[in-house]
Tab-separated table of C-alpha atoms and ligand atoms in Angstrom:
chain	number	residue	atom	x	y	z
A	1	UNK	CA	-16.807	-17.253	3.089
A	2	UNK	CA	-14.113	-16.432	0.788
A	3	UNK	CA	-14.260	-12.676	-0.828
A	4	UNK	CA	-11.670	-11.090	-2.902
A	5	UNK	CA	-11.314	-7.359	-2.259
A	6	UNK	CA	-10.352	-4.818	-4.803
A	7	UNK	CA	-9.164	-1.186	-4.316
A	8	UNK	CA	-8.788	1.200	-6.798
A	9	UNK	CA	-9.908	4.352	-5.367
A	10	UNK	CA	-6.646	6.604	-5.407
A	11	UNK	CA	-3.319	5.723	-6.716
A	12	UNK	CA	-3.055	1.791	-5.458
A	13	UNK	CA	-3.863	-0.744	-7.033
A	14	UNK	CA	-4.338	-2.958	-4.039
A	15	UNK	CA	-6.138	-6.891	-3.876
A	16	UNK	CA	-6.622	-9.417	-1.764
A	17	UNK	CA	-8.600	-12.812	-0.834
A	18	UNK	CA	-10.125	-12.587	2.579
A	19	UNK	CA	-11.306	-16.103	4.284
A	20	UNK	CA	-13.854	-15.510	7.425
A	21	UNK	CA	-12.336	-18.084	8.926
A	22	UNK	CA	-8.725	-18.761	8.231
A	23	UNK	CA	-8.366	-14.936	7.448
A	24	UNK	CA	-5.985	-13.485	4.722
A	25	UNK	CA	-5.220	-15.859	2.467
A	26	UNK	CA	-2.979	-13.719	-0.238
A	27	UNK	CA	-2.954	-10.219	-0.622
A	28	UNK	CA	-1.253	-7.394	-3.371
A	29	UNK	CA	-0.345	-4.116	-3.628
A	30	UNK	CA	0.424	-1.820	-7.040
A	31	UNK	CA	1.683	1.597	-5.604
A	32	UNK	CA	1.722	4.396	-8.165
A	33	UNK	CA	4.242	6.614	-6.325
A	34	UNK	CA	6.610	6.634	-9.239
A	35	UNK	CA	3.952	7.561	-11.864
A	36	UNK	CA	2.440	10.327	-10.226
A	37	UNK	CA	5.502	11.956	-8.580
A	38	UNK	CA	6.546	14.130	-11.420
A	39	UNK	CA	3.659	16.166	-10.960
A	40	UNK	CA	3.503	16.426	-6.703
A	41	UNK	CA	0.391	14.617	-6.650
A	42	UNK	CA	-1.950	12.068	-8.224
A	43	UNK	CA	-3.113	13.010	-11.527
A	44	UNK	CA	-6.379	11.574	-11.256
A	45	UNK	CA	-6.901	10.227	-15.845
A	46	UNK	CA	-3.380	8.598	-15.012
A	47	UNK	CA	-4.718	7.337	-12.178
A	48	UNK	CA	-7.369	5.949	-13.824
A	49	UNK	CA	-5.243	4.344	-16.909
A	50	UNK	CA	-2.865	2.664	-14.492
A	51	UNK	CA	-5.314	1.124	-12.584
A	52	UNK	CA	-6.772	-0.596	-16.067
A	53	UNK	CA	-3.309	-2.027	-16.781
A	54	UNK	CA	-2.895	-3.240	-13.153
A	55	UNK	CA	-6.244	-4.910	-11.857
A	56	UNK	CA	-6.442	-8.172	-13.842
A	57	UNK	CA	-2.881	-9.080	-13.712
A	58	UNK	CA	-3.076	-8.371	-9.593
A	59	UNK	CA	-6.094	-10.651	-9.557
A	60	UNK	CA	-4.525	-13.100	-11.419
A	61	UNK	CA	-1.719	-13.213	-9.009
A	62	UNK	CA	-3.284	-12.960	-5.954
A	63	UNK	CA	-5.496	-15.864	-7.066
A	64	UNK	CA	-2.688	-17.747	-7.590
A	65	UNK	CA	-1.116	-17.206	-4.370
A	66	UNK	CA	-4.165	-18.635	-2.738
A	67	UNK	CA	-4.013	-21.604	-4.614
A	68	UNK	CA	-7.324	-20.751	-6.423
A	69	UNK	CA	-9.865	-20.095	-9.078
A	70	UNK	CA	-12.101	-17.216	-9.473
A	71	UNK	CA	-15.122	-19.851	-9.251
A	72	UNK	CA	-14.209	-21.211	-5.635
A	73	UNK	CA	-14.540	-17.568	-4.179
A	74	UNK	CA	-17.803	-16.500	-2.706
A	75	UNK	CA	-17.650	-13.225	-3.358
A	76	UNK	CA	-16.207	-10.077	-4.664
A	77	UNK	CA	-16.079	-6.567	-2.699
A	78	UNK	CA	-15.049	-3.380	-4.171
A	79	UNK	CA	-14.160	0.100	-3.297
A	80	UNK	CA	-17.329	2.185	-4.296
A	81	UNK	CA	-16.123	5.609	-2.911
A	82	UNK	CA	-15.375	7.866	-1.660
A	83	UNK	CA	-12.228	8.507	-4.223
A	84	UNK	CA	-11.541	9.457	-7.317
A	85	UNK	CA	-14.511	8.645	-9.770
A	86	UNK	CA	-12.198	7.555	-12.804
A	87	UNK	CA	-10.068	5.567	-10.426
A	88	UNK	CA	-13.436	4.065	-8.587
A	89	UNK	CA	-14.864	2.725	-11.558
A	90	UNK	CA	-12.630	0.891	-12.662
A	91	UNK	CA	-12.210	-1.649	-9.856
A	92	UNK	CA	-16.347	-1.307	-9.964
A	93	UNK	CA	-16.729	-1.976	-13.357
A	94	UNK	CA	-13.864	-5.178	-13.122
A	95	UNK	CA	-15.299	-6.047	-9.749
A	96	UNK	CA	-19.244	-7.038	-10.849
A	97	UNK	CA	-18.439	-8.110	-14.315
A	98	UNK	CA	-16.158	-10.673	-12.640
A	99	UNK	CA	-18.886	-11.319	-10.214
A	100	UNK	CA	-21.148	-11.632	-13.044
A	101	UNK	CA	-19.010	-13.815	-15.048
A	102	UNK	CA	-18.294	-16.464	-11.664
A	103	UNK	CA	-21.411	-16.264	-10.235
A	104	UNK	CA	-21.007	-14.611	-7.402
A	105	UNK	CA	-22.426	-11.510	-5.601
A	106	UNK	CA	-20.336	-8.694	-5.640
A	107	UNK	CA	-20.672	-6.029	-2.733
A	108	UNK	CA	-19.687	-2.263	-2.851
A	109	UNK	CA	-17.671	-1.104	0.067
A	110	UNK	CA	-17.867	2.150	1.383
A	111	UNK	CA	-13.108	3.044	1.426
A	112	UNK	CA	-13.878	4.190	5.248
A	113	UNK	CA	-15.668	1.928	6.749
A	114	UNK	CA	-12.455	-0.589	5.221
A	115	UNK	CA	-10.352	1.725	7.104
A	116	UNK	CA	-11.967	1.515	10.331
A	117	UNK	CA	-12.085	-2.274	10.204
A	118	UNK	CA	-8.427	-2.557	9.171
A	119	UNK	CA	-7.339	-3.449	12.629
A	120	UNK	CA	-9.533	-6.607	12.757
A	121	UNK	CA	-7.405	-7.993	10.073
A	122	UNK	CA	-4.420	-8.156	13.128
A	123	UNK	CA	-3.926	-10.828	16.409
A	124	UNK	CA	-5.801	-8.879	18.990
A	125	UNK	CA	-9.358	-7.031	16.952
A	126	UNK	CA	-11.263	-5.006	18.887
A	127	UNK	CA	-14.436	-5.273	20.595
A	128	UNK	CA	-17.104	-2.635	19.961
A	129	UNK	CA	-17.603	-0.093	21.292
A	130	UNK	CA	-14.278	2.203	20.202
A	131	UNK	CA	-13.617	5.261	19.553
A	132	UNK	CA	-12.484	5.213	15.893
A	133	UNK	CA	-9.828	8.049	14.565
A	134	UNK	CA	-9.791	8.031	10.703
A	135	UNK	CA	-6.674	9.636	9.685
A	136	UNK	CA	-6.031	9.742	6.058
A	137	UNK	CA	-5.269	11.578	2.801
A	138	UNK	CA	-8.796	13.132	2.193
A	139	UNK	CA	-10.275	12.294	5.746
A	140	UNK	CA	-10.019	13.204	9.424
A	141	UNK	CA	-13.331	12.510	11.623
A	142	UNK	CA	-13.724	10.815	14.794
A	143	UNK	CA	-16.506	8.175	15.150
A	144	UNK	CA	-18.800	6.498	17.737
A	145	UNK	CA	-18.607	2.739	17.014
A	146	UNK	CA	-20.796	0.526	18.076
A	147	UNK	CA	-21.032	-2.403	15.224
A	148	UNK	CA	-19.961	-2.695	12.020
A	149	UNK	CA	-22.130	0.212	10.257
A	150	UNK	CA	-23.755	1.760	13.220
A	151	UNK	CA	-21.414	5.012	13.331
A	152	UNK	CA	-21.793	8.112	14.611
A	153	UNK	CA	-19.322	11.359	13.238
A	154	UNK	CA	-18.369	12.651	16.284
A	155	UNK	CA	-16.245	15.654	14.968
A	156	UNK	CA	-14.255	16.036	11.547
A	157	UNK	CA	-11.527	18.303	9.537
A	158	UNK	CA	-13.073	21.548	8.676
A	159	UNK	CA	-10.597	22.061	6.082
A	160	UNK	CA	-7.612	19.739	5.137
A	161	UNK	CA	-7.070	16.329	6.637
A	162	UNK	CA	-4.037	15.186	8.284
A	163	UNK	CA	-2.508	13.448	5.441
A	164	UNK	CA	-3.143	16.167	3.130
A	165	UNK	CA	-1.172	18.454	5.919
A	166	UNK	CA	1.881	16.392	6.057
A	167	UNK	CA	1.655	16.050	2.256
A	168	UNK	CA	1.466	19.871	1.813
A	169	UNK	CA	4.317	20.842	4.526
A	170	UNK	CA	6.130	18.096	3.015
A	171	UNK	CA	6.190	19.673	-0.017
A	172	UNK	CA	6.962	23.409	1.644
A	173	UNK	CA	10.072	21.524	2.568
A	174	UNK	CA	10.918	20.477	-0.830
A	175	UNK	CA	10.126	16.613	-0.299
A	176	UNK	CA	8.623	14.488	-3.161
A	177	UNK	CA	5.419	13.213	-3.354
A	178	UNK	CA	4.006	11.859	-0.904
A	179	UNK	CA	5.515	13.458	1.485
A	180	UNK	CA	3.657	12.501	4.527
A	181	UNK	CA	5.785	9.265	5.551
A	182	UNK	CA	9.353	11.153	3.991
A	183	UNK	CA	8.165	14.421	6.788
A	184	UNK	CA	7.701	11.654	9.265
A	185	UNK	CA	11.175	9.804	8.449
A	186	UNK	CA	13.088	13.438	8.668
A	187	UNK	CA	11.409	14.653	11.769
A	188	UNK	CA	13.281	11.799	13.441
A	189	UNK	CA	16.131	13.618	13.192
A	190	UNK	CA	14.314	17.048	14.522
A	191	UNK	CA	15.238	18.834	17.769
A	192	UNK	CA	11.443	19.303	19.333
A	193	UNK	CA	12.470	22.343	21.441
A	194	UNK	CA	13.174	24.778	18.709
A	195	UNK	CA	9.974	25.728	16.974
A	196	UNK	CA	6.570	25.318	18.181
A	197	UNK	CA	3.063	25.539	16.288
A	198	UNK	CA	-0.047	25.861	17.455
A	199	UNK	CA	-2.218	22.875	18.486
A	200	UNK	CA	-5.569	24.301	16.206
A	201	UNK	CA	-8.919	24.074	17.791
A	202	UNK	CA	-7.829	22.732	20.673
A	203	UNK	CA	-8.808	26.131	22.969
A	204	UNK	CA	-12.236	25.525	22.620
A	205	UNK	CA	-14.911	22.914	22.750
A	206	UNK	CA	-16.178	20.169	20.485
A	207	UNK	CA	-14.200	17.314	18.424
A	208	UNK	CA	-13.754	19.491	14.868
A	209	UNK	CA	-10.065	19.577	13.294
A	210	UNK	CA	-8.786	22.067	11.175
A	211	UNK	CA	-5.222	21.917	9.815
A	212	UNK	CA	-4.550	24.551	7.187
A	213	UNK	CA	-3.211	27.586	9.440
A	214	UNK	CA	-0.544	24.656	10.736
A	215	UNK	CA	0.612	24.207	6.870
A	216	UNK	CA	0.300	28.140	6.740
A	217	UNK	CA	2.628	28.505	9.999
A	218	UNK	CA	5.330	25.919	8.929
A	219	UNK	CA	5.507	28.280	5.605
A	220	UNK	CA	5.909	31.465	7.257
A	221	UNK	CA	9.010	29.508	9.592
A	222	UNK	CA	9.919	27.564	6.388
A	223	UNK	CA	10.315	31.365	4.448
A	224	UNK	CA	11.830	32.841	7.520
A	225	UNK	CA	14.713	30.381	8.277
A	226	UNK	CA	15.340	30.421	4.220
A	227	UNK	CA	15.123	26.777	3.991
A	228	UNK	CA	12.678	24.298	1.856
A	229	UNK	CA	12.008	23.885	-1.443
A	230	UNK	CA	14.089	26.150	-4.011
A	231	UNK	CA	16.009	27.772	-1.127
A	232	UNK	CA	18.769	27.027	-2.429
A	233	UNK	CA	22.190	27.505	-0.357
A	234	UNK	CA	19.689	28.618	2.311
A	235	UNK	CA	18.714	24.998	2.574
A	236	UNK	CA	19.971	23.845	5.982
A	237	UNK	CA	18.762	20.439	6.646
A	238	UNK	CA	18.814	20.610	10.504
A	239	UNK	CA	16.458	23.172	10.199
A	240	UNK	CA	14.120	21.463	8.091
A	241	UNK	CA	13.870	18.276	10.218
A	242	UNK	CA	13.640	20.303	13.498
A	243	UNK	CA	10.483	22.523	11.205
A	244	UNK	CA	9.131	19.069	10.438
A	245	UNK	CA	9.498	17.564	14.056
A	246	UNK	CA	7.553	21.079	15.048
A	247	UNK	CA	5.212	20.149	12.314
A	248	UNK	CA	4.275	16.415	13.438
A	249	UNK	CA	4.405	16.907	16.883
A	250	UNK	CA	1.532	19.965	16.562
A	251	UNK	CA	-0.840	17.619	14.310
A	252	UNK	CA	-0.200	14.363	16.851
A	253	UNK	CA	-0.565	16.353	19.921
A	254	UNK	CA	-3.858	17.769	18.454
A	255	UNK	CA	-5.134	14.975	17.218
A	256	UNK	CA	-4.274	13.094	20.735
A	257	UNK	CA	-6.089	15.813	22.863
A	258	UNK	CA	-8.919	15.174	20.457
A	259	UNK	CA	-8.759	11.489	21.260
A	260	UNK	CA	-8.923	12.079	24.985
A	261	UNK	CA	-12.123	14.552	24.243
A	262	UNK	CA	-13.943	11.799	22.196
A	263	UNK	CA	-13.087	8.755	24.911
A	264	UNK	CA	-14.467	11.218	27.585
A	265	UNK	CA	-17.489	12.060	25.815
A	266	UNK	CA	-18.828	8.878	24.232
A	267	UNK	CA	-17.529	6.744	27.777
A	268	UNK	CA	-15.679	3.744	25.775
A	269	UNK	CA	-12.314	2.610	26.827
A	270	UNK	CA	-11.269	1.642	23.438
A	271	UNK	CA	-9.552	3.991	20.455
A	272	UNK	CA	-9.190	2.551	17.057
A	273	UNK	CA	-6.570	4.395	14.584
A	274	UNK	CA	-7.059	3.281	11.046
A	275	UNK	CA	-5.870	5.004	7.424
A	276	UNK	CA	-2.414	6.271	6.178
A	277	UNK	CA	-1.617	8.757	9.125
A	278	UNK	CA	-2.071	5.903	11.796
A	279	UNK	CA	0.751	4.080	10.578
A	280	UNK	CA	3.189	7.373	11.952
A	281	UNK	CA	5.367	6.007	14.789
A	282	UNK	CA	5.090	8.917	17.035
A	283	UNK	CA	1.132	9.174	16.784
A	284	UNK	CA	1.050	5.371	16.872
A	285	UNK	CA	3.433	6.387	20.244
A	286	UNK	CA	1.291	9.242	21.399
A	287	UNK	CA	-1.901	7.264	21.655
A	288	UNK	CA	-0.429	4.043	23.226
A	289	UNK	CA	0.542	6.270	26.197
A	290	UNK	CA	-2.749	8.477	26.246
A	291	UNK	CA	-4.560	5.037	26.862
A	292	UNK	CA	-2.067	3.285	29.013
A	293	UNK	CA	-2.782	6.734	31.122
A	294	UNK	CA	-6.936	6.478	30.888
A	295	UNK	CA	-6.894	2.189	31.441
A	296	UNK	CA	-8.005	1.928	28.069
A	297	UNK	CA	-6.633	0.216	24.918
A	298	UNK	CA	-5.450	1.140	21.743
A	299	UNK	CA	-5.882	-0.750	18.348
A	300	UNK	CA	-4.224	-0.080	14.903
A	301	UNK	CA	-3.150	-2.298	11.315
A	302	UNK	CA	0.252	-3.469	10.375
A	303	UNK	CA	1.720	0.228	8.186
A	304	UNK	CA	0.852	-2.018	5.179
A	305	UNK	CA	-2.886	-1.792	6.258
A	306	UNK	CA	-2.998	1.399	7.524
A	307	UNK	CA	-2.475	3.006	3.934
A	308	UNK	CA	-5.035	1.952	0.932
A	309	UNK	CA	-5.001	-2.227	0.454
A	310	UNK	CA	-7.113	-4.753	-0.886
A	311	UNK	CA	-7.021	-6.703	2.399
A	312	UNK	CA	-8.982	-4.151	4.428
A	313	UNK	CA	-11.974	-3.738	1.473
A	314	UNK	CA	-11.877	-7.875	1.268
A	315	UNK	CA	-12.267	-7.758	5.149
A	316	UNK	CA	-15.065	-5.508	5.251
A	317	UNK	CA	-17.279	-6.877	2.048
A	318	UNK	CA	-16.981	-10.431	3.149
A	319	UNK	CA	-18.414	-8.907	6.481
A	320	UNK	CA	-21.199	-7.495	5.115
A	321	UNK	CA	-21.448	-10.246	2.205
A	322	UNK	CA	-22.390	-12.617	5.402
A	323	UNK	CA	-24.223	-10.263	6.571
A	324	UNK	CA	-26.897	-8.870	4.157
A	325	UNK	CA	-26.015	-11.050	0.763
A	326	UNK	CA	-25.792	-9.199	-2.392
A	327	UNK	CA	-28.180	-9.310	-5.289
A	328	UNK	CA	-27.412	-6.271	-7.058
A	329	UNK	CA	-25.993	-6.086	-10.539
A	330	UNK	CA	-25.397	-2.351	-10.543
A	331	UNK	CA	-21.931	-0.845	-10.635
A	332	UNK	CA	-22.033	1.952	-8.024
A	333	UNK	CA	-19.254	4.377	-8.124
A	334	UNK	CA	-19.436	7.772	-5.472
A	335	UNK	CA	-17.089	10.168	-5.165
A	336	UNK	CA	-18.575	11.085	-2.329
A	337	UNK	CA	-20.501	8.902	0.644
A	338	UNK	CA	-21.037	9.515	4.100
A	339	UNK	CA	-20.342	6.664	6.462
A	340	UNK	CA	-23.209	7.519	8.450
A	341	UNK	CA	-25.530	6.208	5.811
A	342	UNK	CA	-24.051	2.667	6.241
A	343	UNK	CA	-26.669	-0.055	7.235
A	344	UNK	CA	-25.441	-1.529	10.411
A	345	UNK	CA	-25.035	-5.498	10.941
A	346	UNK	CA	-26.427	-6.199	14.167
A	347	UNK	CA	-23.231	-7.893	15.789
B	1	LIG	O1	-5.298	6.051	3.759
B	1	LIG	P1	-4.351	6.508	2.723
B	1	LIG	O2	-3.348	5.511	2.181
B	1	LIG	O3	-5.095	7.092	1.487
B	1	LIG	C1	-6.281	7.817	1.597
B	1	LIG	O4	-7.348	7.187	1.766
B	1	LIG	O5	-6.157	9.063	1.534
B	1	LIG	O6	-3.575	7.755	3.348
B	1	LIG	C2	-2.568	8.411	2.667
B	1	LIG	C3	-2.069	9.539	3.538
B	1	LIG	C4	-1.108	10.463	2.791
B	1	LIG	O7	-1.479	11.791	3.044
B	1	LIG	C5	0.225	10.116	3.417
B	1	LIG	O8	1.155	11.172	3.377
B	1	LIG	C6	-0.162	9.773	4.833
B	1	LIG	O9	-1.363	9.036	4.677
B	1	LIG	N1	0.841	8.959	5.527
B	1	LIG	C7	1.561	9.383	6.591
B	1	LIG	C8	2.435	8.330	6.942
B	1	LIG	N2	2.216	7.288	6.077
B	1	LIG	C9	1.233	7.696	5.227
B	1	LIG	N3	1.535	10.545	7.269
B	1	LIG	C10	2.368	10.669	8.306
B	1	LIG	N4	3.240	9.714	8.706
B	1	LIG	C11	3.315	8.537	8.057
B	1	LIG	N5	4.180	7.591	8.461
B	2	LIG	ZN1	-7.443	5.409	2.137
């Protein structure tokens, strides 16, 4: 079955054509970096607007890559949330009207769930059960997998996600938009030993995250040593990468002593990391060794599938297209949409 896979639900435009049984046959990606970093962060009607312009042309080329016509697919898969409603609908809308015009089904895939199965689109996929760590812009949960769409939220981010932690501490320290991956690229230059924050919610029980009082510390370290953004002559830039080393090794230590909780509680020997934090070297790092230590193994996309694609939403519709079909001629767009209400595919 041959699907191709559109994402539009933040600021990529990203498409691909997924084959269940050669595999990726051509994929594309449309970042908006440039667009949106005037203003620190995606401005959600720009979003939108760029996303119109981008689409068909991707499609066109993608198609072309694979050597063929919107008729010979089998399918089309979507992103139907959760995201940004304006930016959703229009990879909805293009989606099932293409559908509609080939005479195909179209499916609406949950932007999770294409996370989680990210890794599958690499050599070595894993076997269920896993532990799955979704670590992204607007998400951080840990789930109990057990098959496609049987998942369990096993703890989550009371308050900001990982990606939207680096992003803000990024931007304490005067970094552009997005500032997760620039953070990640100066802490390699960071001395580890001279600040330390705290690893949050780690002193007590249960699998919850919470990441704001980290962004809140790196400020009050960031105002103290006069450096980030508008310091000025205060701006020393051993200090900030030795702040933003503090930074990323306090958010990958937590999330790793997370990891251990959620292997010990659930039993599996298998962790899955999947969205745009899993593609940071030292958590990729951190977890390799935490399941070398426990016997286990560890599983994770090339950095080009860990952050928004169209491979990963092609992957995960054509599974469910062979799966459960698609009849419907809606166009569903949600903002917001638990994974837990997925329908599992028995395996
Ligand atoms: O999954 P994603 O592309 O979009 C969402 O679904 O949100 O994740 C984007 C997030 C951003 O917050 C970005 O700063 C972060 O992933 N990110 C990183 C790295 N690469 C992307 N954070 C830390 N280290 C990285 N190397
Ligand atoms: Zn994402």
């Amino acid at each position: 079955m041959r699907v191709l896979g559109i994402e539009t639900s933040c600021d990529e435009t990203g498409i691909a054509i997924f084959d269940t049984e050669k595999g990726l046959l051509a994929h594309r990606l449309y970042s908006q970096v440039k667009l949106h970093a005037d203003y620190g962060g995606v401005v959600p009607e720009l979003a939108s607007r760029d996303h119109v312009r981008k689409t068909l042309p991707l499609i066109k080329e993608t198609l072309q890559e694979a050597g063929l016509k919107g008729e010979e697919l089998d399918g089309i898969a979507y992103t139907a949330g959760p995201g940004l409603v304006g930016a959703l609908l229009v990879g909805a809308t293009i989606g099932r009207s293409l559908a509609y015009g080939w005479q195909i089904p179209a499916v609406a895939v949950h932007h999770m769930e294409g996370h989680l199965l990210a890794p599958m689109l690499e050599e070595t996929p894993p076997q269920f059960p896993f532990v799955a760590l979704l670590v992204s812009g607007g998400h951080t949960q840990l789930v109990a997998v057990e098959a496609i769409g049987k998942y369990r939220i096993l703890g989550e981010s009371i308050d900001d996600a990982a990606g939207e932690a680096f992003d803000k501490t990024a931007k304490l320290l005067g970094l552009d938009y997005p500032g997760g991956p620039r953070l990640a690229a100066m802490a390699e230059k960071g001395n580890p030993d001279r600040f330390s924050f705290p690893r949050p919610m780690t002193d007590r029980p249960g699998l919850d995250f919470s990441f704001s009082g980290l962004k809140t510390a790196a400020a009050n370290v960031i105002r103290g040593a006069g450096s980030g953004a508008g310091s000025g002559e205060g701006d020393d830039e051993q200090t900030q990468a030795d702040i933003a080393r503090a930074f990323e090794d306090a958010v990958v230590d937590t999330l790793a002593i997370k990891c251990r909780r959620a292997l010990k509680e659930t039993g599996f020997k298998r962790l899955v990391m999947a969205g745009g934090v899993s593609a940071n070297k030292r958590l990729r790092a951190k977890l390799e060794e935490l399941m070398t230590g426990l016997k286990g193994e560890v599983f994770y996309a090339r950095p080009e599938f860990c952050t928004d694609n169209g491979a990963m939403i092609a992957l995960a519709g054509a599974l469910r297209l062979e799966a459960e079909g698609s009849l419907e001629l809606s166009v569903k767009a949600q903002p917001r949409w638990s994974l837990e209400s997925l329908a599992p595919i028995a395996p």
